[in-house]
Short mmCIF file of C-alpha atoms in Angstrom, two decimals:
data_model
loop_
_atom_site.label_atom_id
_atom_site.label_comp_id
_atom_site.label_asym_id
_atom_site.label_seq_id
_atom_site.Cartn_x
_atom_site.Cartn_y
_atom_site.Cartn_z
CA MET A 1 0.00 0.00 0.00
CA VAL A 2 1.32 3.42 -0.91
CA THR A 3 1.57 5.60 2.17
CA LEU A 4 0.56 9.23 2.35
CA SER A 5 4.21 10.20 2.91
CA ALA A 6 5.24 8.33 -0.23
CA ARG A 7 2.59 10.13 -2.25
CA ARG A 8 3.76 13.48 -0.93
CA GLY A 9 7.35 12.58 -1.78
CA ALA A 10 6.40 11.60 -5.31
CA PHE A 11 4.50 14.86 -5.74
CA ALA A 12 7.48 16.86 -4.52
CA LEU A 13 9.75 14.94 -6.89
CA LEU A 14 7.40 15.73 -9.78
CA ILE A 15 7.59 19.44 -8.95
CA CYS A 16 11.39 19.30 -8.85
CA VAL A 17 11.50 17.51 -12.19
CA SER A 18 9.24 20.18 -13.69
CA ILE A 19 11.47 22.98 -12.37
CA ALA A 20 14.58 21.24 -13.60
CA THR A 21 13.05 20.79 -17.05
CA ALA A 22 12.08 24.46 -17.26
CA THR A 23 15.30 25.92 -15.94
CA GLY A 24 17.91 23.36 -16.89
CA ALA A 25 19.03 22.99 -13.25
CA TRP A 26 17.75 21.34 -10.06
CA ALA A 27 18.54 24.45 -8.02
CA GLN A 28 20.55 27.59 -8.36
CA VAL A 29 24.19 26.73 -9.01
CA ALA A 30 27.07 28.84 -7.73
CA PRO A 31 28.65 31.33 -10.19
CA SER A 32 31.45 30.19 -12.47
CA PRO A 33 34.90 30.36 -10.83
CA LYS A 34 35.99 32.40 -13.86
CA THR A 35 33.50 35.19 -13.10
CA GLY A 36 36.14 37.32 -11.40
CA ALA A 37 38.45 37.06 -14.40
CA LEU A 38 35.64 38.13 -16.74
CA ILE A 39 34.82 41.11 -14.53
CA THR A 40 38.51 42.05 -14.61
CA ALA A 41 38.39 41.86 -18.42
CA ALA A 42 35.74 44.61 -18.30
CA GLN A 43 38.62 46.99 -17.47
CA GLY A 44 36.59 49.08 -15.06
CA ASN A 45 33.68 49.80 -17.42
CA PRO A 46 30.55 49.54 -15.21
CA GLN A 47 28.32 48.41 -18.08
CA PHE A 48 30.72 45.63 -19.07
CA GLN A 49 31.16 44.64 -15.42
CA SER A 50 27.41 44.18 -15.03
CA THR A 51 27.34 41.99 -18.16
CA ALA A 52 30.28 39.94 -16.89
CA ALA A 53 28.69 39.37 -13.47
CA TYR A 54 25.41 38.29 -15.09
CA ILE A 55 27.15 35.87 -17.45
CA GLY A 56 29.25 34.38 -14.67
CA ALA A 57 26.22 33.77 -12.46
CA LEU A 58 23.93 32.59 -15.25
CA CYS A 59 26.16 30.23 -17.23
CA PRO A 60 26.31 27.29 -14.75
CA ASN A 61 22.51 27.40 -14.41
CA LEU A 62 21.79 26.97 -18.13
CA THR A 63 21.10 23.70 -19.90
CA PRO A 64 24.38 22.32 -21.33
CA GLY A 65 24.62 22.53 -25.10
CA THR A 66 22.22 25.45 -25.53
CA ASP A 67 23.45 28.42 -27.55
CA LEU A 68 23.44 30.86 -24.63
CA ARG A 69 25.34 28.36 -22.44
CA LEU A 70 27.97 27.97 -25.17
CA ARG A 71 28.34 31.74 -25.67
CA CYS A 72 28.61 32.39 -21.92
CA ALA A 73 31.18 29.63 -21.57
CA GLY A 74 33.14 31.05 -24.50
CA ALA A 75 33.37 34.48 -22.84
CA LEU A 76 34.33 32.97 -19.49
CA ASN A 77 37.04 30.79 -21.05
CA ALA A 78 38.43 33.77 -22.98
CA SER A 79 38.73 35.74 -19.73
CA THR A 80 41.49 33.36 -18.59
CA ASP A 81 42.88 32.12 -21.91
CA ALA A 82 42.84 35.41 -23.90
CA PRO A 83 41.63 38.39 -21.80
CA PRO A 84 41.74 40.90 -24.72
CA LEU A 85 39.22 38.73 -26.59
CA ALA A 86 36.97 38.71 -23.52
CA THR A 87 37.11 42.52 -23.35
CA ILE A 88 36.07 42.82 -26.99
CA ALA A 89 33.31 40.26 -26.48
CA LEU A 90 31.88 42.20 -23.52
CA GLY A 91 31.87 45.38 -25.61
CA SER A 92 29.97 43.63 -28.38
CA ILE A 93 27.32 41.86 -26.32
CA THR A 94 26.59 44.76 -23.92
CA PRO A 95 23.62 46.63 -25.49
CA GLU A 96 24.66 50.23 -24.75
CA GLU A 97 23.25 51.30 -28.12
CA LEU A 98 19.62 50.87 -27.12
CA LEU A 99 19.96 53.35 -24.26
CA SER A 100 19.70 56.07 -26.93
CA GLN A 101 15.95 55.40 -27.23
CA SER A 102 15.32 57.67 -24.27
CA GLY A 103 17.32 60.48 -25.90
CA ALA A 104 14.06 61.91 -27.24
CA VAL A 105 13.44 63.25 -23.75
CA ASP A 106 16.91 63.91 -22.30
CA GLY A 107 18.10 65.94 -25.29
CA ALA A 108 20.32 63.49 -27.18
CA ILE A 109 18.01 63.21 -30.17
CA ALA A 110 15.52 65.96 -29.31
CA PRO A 111 17.53 68.71 -31.07
CA ALA A 112 17.13 66.79 -34.33
CA THR A 113 13.47 65.83 -33.96
CA ASN A 114 12.22 69.22 -32.84
CA ALA A 115 8.70 68.84 -34.21
CA VAL A 116 7.91 65.77 -32.13
CA ALA A 117 10.51 64.57 -29.58
CA GLY A 118 10.93 67.31 -27.01
CA ARG A 119 10.82 70.24 -29.45
CA LEU A 120 7.08 70.88 -29.70
CA SER A 121 7.66 73.24 -26.80
CA ALA A 122 9.17 75.58 -29.40
CA LEU A 123 5.63 76.40 -30.52
CA GLY A 124 5.34 78.54 -27.41
CA ARG A 125 8.28 80.76 -28.28
CA VAL A 126 6.13 83.40 -29.91
CA GLY A 127 7.13 86.65 -31.53
CA PHE A 128 6.32 89.98 -30.01
CA ARG A 129 3.08 91.77 -30.68
CA GLY A 130 3.41 93.59 -33.99
CA GLY A 131 6.81 92.01 -34.71
CA VAL A 132 7.97 88.81 -36.31
CA ALA A 133 10.75 87.49 -34.08
CA ALA A 134 10.48 83.68 -34.14
CA LEU A 135 7.99 83.95 -37.01
CA TYR A 136 8.83 80.39 -38.04
CA ARG A 137 6.99 79.00 -35.00
CA PRO A 138 3.38 78.07 -35.81
CA VAL A 139 1.99 80.00 -32.86
CA ALA A 140 3.91 83.06 -33.99
CA LEU A 141 2.47 82.65 -37.45
CA ALA A 142 -0.91 83.18 -35.86
CA SER A 143 0.16 86.03 -33.62
CA ASN A 144 1.61 88.11 -36.41
CA GLY A 145 -1.42 88.17 -38.69
CA ASP A 146 -0.50 91.28 -40.61
CA THR A 147 0.83 90.06 -43.93
CA ALA A 148 -2.49 90.70 -45.62
CA GLY A 149 -2.03 94.31 -44.60
CA VAL A 150 1.02 94.47 -46.86
CA GLY A 151 -1.35 94.18 -49.78
CA GLY A 152 -3.82 96.65 -48.37
CA PHE A 153 -6.32 94.16 -46.93
CA SER A 154 -7.51 93.49 -43.39
CA PRO A 155 -5.78 90.69 -41.50
CA SER A 156 -7.49 87.31 -41.79
CA ARG A 157 -8.69 85.30 -38.82
CA LEU A 158 -7.94 81.88 -40.35
CA GLN A 159 -4.37 80.92 -41.21
CA GLY A 160 -2.56 77.76 -42.28
CA PHE A 161 1.12 76.86 -42.14
CA PHE A 162 3.54 74.18 -43.32
CA ASN A 163 7.12 73.60 -42.12
CA VAL A 164 9.87 71.25 -43.31
CA SER A 165 12.84 70.57 -41.05
CA GLY A 166 16.09 68.65 -41.41
CA GLY A 167 19.32 68.31 -39.50
CA SER A 168 22.15 66.11 -38.33
CA GLY A 169 24.57 65.71 -35.46
CA ASN A 170 26.47 63.25 -33.35
CA ARG A 171 26.85 61.93 -29.85
CA ASP A 172 30.31 61.07 -28.54
CA HIS A 173 30.91 57.75 -26.82
CA ASP A 174 31.28 57.83 -23.05
CA THR A 175 31.57 55.28 -20.24
CA TYR A 176 27.87 54.48 -20.22
CA GLU A 177 26.46 55.01 -23.70
CA ALA A 178 27.55 54.27 -27.25
CA GLY A 179 28.41 57.06 -29.67
CA TYR A 180 26.44 57.64 -32.86
CA ASP A 181 25.65 59.98 -35.74
CA PHE A 182 22.08 60.97 -36.54
CA ASP A 183 20.15 62.51 -39.42
CA GLN A 184 16.56 63.64 -39.18
CA GLY A 185 13.72 65.11 -41.16
CA SER A 186 10.23 66.21 -40.19
CA ILE A 187 7.19 67.96 -41.60
CA THR A 188 4.60 69.93 -39.66
CA GLY A 189 1.31 71.34 -40.85
CA GLY A 190 -1.63 72.96 -39.16
CA GLY A 191 -3.96 75.87 -38.86
CA ASP A 192 -5.16 78.39 -36.32
CA TYR A 193 -7.98 80.86 -35.85
CA ARG A 194 -7.91 84.33 -34.30
CA PHE A 195 -11.04 84.39 -32.16
CA SER A 196 -10.36 87.96 -31.05
CA ASP A 197 -7.58 90.51 -31.08
CA ALA A 198 -6.41 88.99 -27.80
CA PHE A 199 -6.79 85.22 -28.35
CA THR A 200 -5.69 82.76 -31.04
CA ALA A 201 -5.88 78.94 -30.96
CA GLY A 202 -4.92 76.17 -33.35
CA VAL A 203 -3.86 72.59 -33.97
CA SER A 204 -0.91 70.98 -35.74
CA LEU A 205 0.19 67.55 -36.93
CA SER A 206 3.81 66.45 -37.30
CA TYR A 207 5.64 63.49 -38.77
CA GLY A 208 9.34 62.90 -38.21
CA LYS A 209 12.00 60.31 -38.94
CA THR A 210 15.45 59.96 -37.39
CA ASP A 211 18.19 57.59 -38.58
CA VAL A 212 20.91 56.69 -36.08
CA ASN A 213 24.21 55.02 -37.02
CA PHE A 214 26.22 53.74 -34.07
CA ASP A 215 29.99 54.06 -33.91
CA ALA A 216 32.32 51.11 -34.54
CA SER A 217 29.72 49.44 -36.80
CA GLY A 218 27.58 48.83 -33.73
CA GLY A 219 24.34 48.88 -35.71
CA LYS A 220 21.51 51.22 -36.61
CA MET A 221 18.28 52.55 -35.18
CA HIS A 222 15.34 54.15 -36.97
CA VAL A 223 12.80 56.28 -35.14
CA LYS A 224 9.46 57.35 -36.62
CA THR A 225 7.21 59.77 -34.80
CA THR A 226 3.78 61.25 -35.33
CA ALA A 227 2.39 63.92 -33.03
CA GLY A 228 -0.59 66.19 -32.72
CA ALA A 229 -0.68 69.44 -30.78
CA ALA A 230 -3.24 71.99 -29.66
CA TYR A 231 -2.11 75.47 -28.67
CA GLY A 232 -3.38 78.87 -27.70
CA LEU A 233 -2.00 82.40 -27.49
CA TRP A 234 -3.37 85.14 -25.26
CA SER A 235 -2.23 88.75 -25.66
CA VAL A 236 -2.62 90.14 -22.16
CA SER A 237 -1.48 93.59 -23.28
CA ASP A 238 0.47 95.26 -26.05
CA ARG A 239 3.63 93.94 -24.40
CA LEU A 240 2.76 90.72 -22.55
CA GLN A 241 1.76 87.43 -24.20
CA ILE A 242 0.95 84.06 -22.63
CA SER A 243 0.95 80.89 -24.75
CA GLY A 244 0.27 77.27 -23.94
CA LEU A 245 0.41 73.98 -25.78
CA ILE A 246 -0.28 70.32 -25.16
CA SER A 247 0.89 67.57 -27.49
CA TYR A 248 0.69 63.80 -27.79
CA GLY A 249 3.08 61.77 -29.92
CA HIS A 250 3.42 58.14 -30.96
CA VAL A 251 6.97 56.79 -31.31
CA ARG A 252 8.13 53.67 -33.21
CA TYR A 253 11.66 52.33 -32.90
CA SER A 254 13.40 49.67 -34.98
CA SER A 255 17.00 48.72 -34.23
CA TYR A 256 19.73 46.49 -35.62
CA ARG A 257 22.43 45.69 -33.08
CA ASN A 258 25.55 44.10 -34.56
CA ILE A 259 27.24 41.46 -32.39
CA SER A 260 30.65 40.61 -33.82
CA TYR A 261 33.67 39.28 -31.94
CA VAL A 262 36.27 36.51 -31.90
CA GLU A 263 35.29 33.99 -29.25
CA SER A 264 38.36 31.77 -29.57
CA ALA A 265 40.94 30.62 -32.10
CA THR A 266 38.28 28.38 -33.67
CA SER A 267 35.08 30.41 -33.17
CA VAL A 268 33.97 33.78 -34.56
CA ILE A 269 30.56 35.24 -33.67
CA ASN A 270 28.75 37.42 -36.25
CA ARG A 271 25.09 38.07 -35.50
CA VAL A 272 22.48 40.82 -35.70
CA ALA A 273 19.86 41.35 -32.98
CA TYR A 274 16.70 42.98 -34.34
CA SER A 275 14.06 44.72 -32.26
CA LYS A 276 10.94 46.82 -32.66
CA ALA A 277 9.38 48.91 -29.93
CA ARG A 278 6.57 51.39 -29.54
CA GLY A 279 5.98 54.21 -27.15
CA HIS A 280 4.13 57.45 -26.62
CA GLN A 281 4.99 60.90 -25.37
CA TRP A 282 3.03 63.69 -23.72
CA GLU A 283 4.25 67.25 -23.49
CA GLY A 284 2.90 70.51 -22.15
CA THR A 285 4.43 73.99 -22.24
CA VAL A 286 3.44 77.39 -20.88
CA THR A 287 5.36 80.49 -22.03
CA ALA A 288 5.26 84.17 -21.07
CA THR A 289 6.83 86.70 -23.46
CA TYR A 290 7.36 90.41 -22.83
CA ALA A 291 8.14 93.04 -25.48
CA LEU A 292 10.48 95.81 -24.38
CA PRO A 293 10.03 99.35 -25.73
CA ALA A 294 11.58 99.62 -29.21
CA SER A 295 11.48 101.75 -32.35
CA ASP A 296 12.69 101.89 -35.97
CA GLY A 297 11.34 98.42 -36.73
CA TRP A 298 13.07 96.70 -33.83
CA SER A 299 11.34 94.15 -31.60
CA PHE A 300 13.04 92.45 -28.66
CA GLY A 301 12.37 91.13 -25.20
CA PRO A 302 12.66 88.22 -22.76
CA SER A 303 10.58 85.06 -22.36
CA LEU A 304 10.10 82.50 -19.61
CA ALA A 305 8.73 78.99 -20.20
CA LEU A 306 8.00 75.85 -18.23
CA SER A 307 7.96 72.61 -20.25
CA ALA A 308 7.08 69.12 -18.96
CA ALA A 309 7.34 65.87 -20.93
CA THR A 310 7.01 62.15 -20.31
CA LEU A 311 7.98 59.24 -22.57
CA HIS A 312 6.65 55.70 -22.04
CA LEU A 313 8.30 52.86 -23.96
CA LYS A 314 6.73 49.40 -24.00
CA ALA A 315 8.70 46.24 -23.23
CA PHE A 316 10.22 44.43 -26.21
CA ASP A 317 12.39 41.44 -27.14
CA GLU A 318 15.19 41.13 -29.65
CA THR A 319 15.22 38.41 -32.31
CA GLY A 320 17.74 37.00 -34.77
CA ALA A 321 20.81 36.62 -32.53
CA GLY A 322 20.03 33.21 -31.04
CA GLY A 323 20.98 32.92 -27.39
CA LEU A 324 22.33 36.48 -27.37
CA ASP A 325 18.89 38.08 -27.86
CA LEU A 326 17.87 40.35 -24.97
CA SER A 327 14.56 41.30 -23.35
CA PHE A 328 14.00 44.94 -22.39
CA PRO A 329 11.45 46.05 -19.77
CA THR A 330 8.92 48.85 -19.89
CA GLN A 331 10.65 52.21 -19.51
CA THR A 332 9.37 55.63 -18.49
CA THR A 333 11.31 58.89 -18.54
CA LYS A 334 10.21 62.33 -17.40
CA SER A 335 11.51 65.83 -18.01
CA LEU A 336 10.73 69.24 -16.54
CA GLN A 337 12.57 72.22 -18.01
CA VAL A 338 12.71 75.91 -17.11
CA ILE A 339 13.57 78.00 -20.18
CA LEU A 340 14.72 81.63 -20.12
CA GLY A 341 15.04 83.27 -23.52
CA PHE A 342 15.61 86.51 -25.38
CA ASP A 343 14.46 87.29 -28.95
CA ALA A 344 15.29 90.19 -31.25
CA SER A 345 14.23 91.14 -34.78
CA LYS A 346 14.47 94.05 -37.20
CA ALA A 347 11.69 94.68 -39.73
CA ILE A 348 12.89 96.18 -43.03
CA SER A 349 10.31 97.52 -45.48
CA ALA A 350 10.59 96.81 -49.21
CA PRO A 351 8.31 97.63 -52.18
CA TRP A 352 7.10 94.02 -52.30
CA GLY A 353 6.74 93.36 -48.55
CA VAL A 354 8.67 93.22 -45.28
CA VAL A 355 11.94 91.36 -44.65
CA THR A 356 12.87 90.56 -41.06
CA PRO A 357 16.16 89.08 -39.88
CA TYR A 358 15.86 87.70 -36.34
CA GLY A 359 17.83 85.89 -33.67
CA ARG A 360 17.18 84.19 -30.34
CA ALA A 361 19.03 82.68 -27.40
CA GLN A 362 17.67 80.46 -24.65
CA ALA A 363 19.05 78.99 -21.45
CA ILE A 364 17.43 75.65 -20.60
CA TYR A 365 17.62 74.09 -17.15
CA GLU A 366 16.53 70.47 -16.64
CA THR A 367 15.06 69.85 -13.18
CA LYS A 368 13.65 66.31 -13.33
CA ASP A 369 15.28 64.02 -15.89
CA ASP A 370 17.75 61.92 -13.90
CA ARG A 371 20.13 59.07 -14.60
CA ARG A 372 18.15 55.89 -15.26
CA THR A 373 18.83 52.19 -14.72
CA VAL A 374 17.50 49.63 -17.21
CA ALA A 375 17.67 45.92 -16.32
CA VAL A 376 17.81 43.63 -19.37
CA ARG A 377 17.88 39.83 -19.49
CA TYR A 378 18.66 37.23 -22.10
CA THR A 379 15.43 35.94 -23.60
CA ALA A 380 16.83 32.41 -23.22
CA ASP A 381 17.29 32.94 -19.48
CA THR A 382 14.32 31.04 -18.02
CA THR A 383 15.92 30.45 -14.61
CA GLY A 384 14.23 33.34 -12.86
CA PHE A 385 17.24 33.56 -10.53
CA PHE A 386 19.00 36.70 -11.78
CA PRO A 387 18.08 40.38 -12.32
CA GLY A 388 20.08 40.59 -15.55
CA ILE A 389 22.37 43.29 -16.89
CA ARG A 390 21.87 46.61 -15.13
CA LEU A 391 22.58 49.37 -17.64
CA ASN A 392 22.93 52.95 -16.40
CA THR A 393 22.39 55.95 -18.63
CA SER A 394 24.78 58.88 -18.55
CA ALA A 395 23.98 61.67 -16.13
CA PRO A 396 21.95 64.30 -18.02
CA ASP A 397 23.25 67.80 -18.68
CA ARG A 398 21.29 70.08 -16.39
CA THR A 399 22.00 73.23 -18.39
CA ARG A 400 22.12 73.79 -22.15
CA PHE A 401 21.74 76.74 -24.49
CA LEU A 402 19.69 77.07 -27.66
CA LEU A 403 20.90 79.51 -30.32
CA GLY A 404 19.02 80.25 -33.51
CA GLY A 405 18.24 82.81 -36.15
CA GLY A 406 17.01 83.30 -39.65
CA LEU A 407 15.19 85.44 -42.16
CA ALA A 408 11.42 85.92 -42.51
CA GLY A 409 9.50 87.62 -45.30
CA GLN A 410 5.94 88.95 -45.43
CA PHE A 411 4.33 89.47 -48.80
CA ALA A 412 1.09 90.70 -50.32
CA SER A 413 -2.06 88.57 -50.45
CA GLY A 414 -1.46 87.00 -47.06
CA TRP A 415 1.71 84.99 -47.79
CA SER A 416 4.81 84.74 -45.63
CA ALA A 417 7.89 82.50 -45.60
CA PHE A 418 11.01 81.93 -43.52
CA ALA A 419 14.35 80.09 -43.33
CA ASP A 420 15.82 79.24 -39.94
CA VAL A 421 18.85 77.51 -38.43
CA GLU A 422 19.14 76.32 -34.83
CA THR A 423 21.71 74.56 -32.65
CA VAL A 424 22.07 73.45 -29.04
CA VAL A 425 25.34 74.13 -27.21
CA GLY A 426 26.54 73.22 -23.75
CA LEU A 427 25.88 69.48 -23.95
CA ARG A 428 28.92 67.39 -23.02
CA TYR A 429 28.48 64.69 -25.63
CA VAL A 430 25.93 65.90 -28.19
CA SER A 431 26.29 68.41 -31.02
CA GLY A 432 24.13 69.10 -34.04
CA TYR A 433 22.05 71.58 -35.99
CA ASP A 434 18.56 71.90 -37.40
CA VAL A 435 17.45 73.80 -40.53
CA THR A 436 13.78 74.66 -41.09
CA ILE A 437 11.93 76.33 -43.94
CA GLY A 438 8.24 77.02 -44.14
CA GLY A 439 5.42 79.32 -45.01
CA ARG A 440 2.04 80.61 -43.96
CA LYS A 441 -1.12 81.62 -45.81
CA GLU A 442 -3.95 83.76 -44.50
CA PHE A 443 -7.40 82.90 -45.78
#
C-alpha cells in the first residue's frame, strides 16, 4: 500500500522535475569560478562589469549545449585564456546602443526631432506683438497676422502653415552610452484661428523620422514619430503674451544591433539582434513673453517657459541573434525644463513686402530628468534567478543653451515664408544643428 508520505514525496519529486526541465538545473548553481576574471576583463567599465557578473552567475545554471550556455562559456574561457578577446566580447554583447531610445526626452536626439521629440515646446516661443521674431513658429504665425495688410487688406482670422525641417549631429561615446551619428527630417502642418484681437488657438500635426548610425559598426536605429498638438495664445497687453500647448506623440523604434567578436581561435561570432518597440509621449508647455520698448522696426524682449514631458516605452524582445537576444522592460522617462530666452528682430520695409532678420538665445535648465537604470535579461534565461544586466544611462546635462536665427519675409495677399537655423550648445556629448523652412497663408 502506498503511504501518504510516499505520495507526498512523489509529488514533490514531480515538482522538482518540472522545475529542472524548465530551468535546466535542479537548483541555483554557484557562479562560475571564472566570473572574477571576466569582470577584470571589463577593465573598469561599469556596463561591461554588469554583463560579466550576469554571465558568470547565469552560465552554470543553463542547460548544457544550448546556444546561450555555449556563448557564456566562451566568454568565461576567454577571460582566462585570452583576456583581450573577452574585453572585446563584452563590448559587443553589452547593449549600450539601445539606451539612446530615451534620448528623445533627455536631449540626445531631441535637437534633431524638434517637431515631435521634445521640441514641440518651441511652438510657445512666440514673436512679439506687432513684430515677427520667431515667425517660423506656428503660434507666432498666428500672432503676427499682418501680412495681408502688406497688400492693403484686413488681417485674416484663419491661417494655415507648413514647415519642413532637417538636421544632423552626433553623440560622442562615453563610459555608459555608445556614440552615434544621426540625421533627421520632419514635416509639420496645421492651422489656427484668431477668435479675437487677444486670443488665437490652433492645432498641428507632425511626422518625423530619425536615422541613427552607431559608432564602430555597432548597428543602426530608426525612429518614426507622429504627433498632434493643440495650442493657444493670449495677448494680455500690447507687451505681454501668454501661450500654452499640449501635445501627444506616438513613437516607433526599430533597431539592428551588430554582435561581432572573436570567441576563440576556432570560433567567430557574427550576428544581428533585431528589435521593434513602440511608445508614446506627452508634453505641455506654458510660455510668457514680454516686449520691451523699441522703435525703428526693432522688436526684442525676454521670455520664460515651463515645459514638462514624459515618454513611455513598451517592453520588447530582440530576435535574430540566437541565445544572445535580450529582453527589455517597460521604460518611463520624465523631463521638466525651465527656459529663459531673449528674442530680437528688425523689420525692413521693401516695395514688395517686409523682410525681417531675427535671432534668439535660450538657457534651458533640466530639473527632473535623472540618470536611469535599465535591467535587461537574455530571452533564453528562463531560470528566474537573476536580475540581468543593469545598464545605467549617462547623467543628463542640467543646463544647455539654444541659439538660432534666420530670415522671414511677409508678402502681399497673405503669404509669408522663412528660413531658420538652430543649434544646441553646452551638452557634453551631443552636437548638431537643425534647418527649417516654411510658409504661412492667410485665408
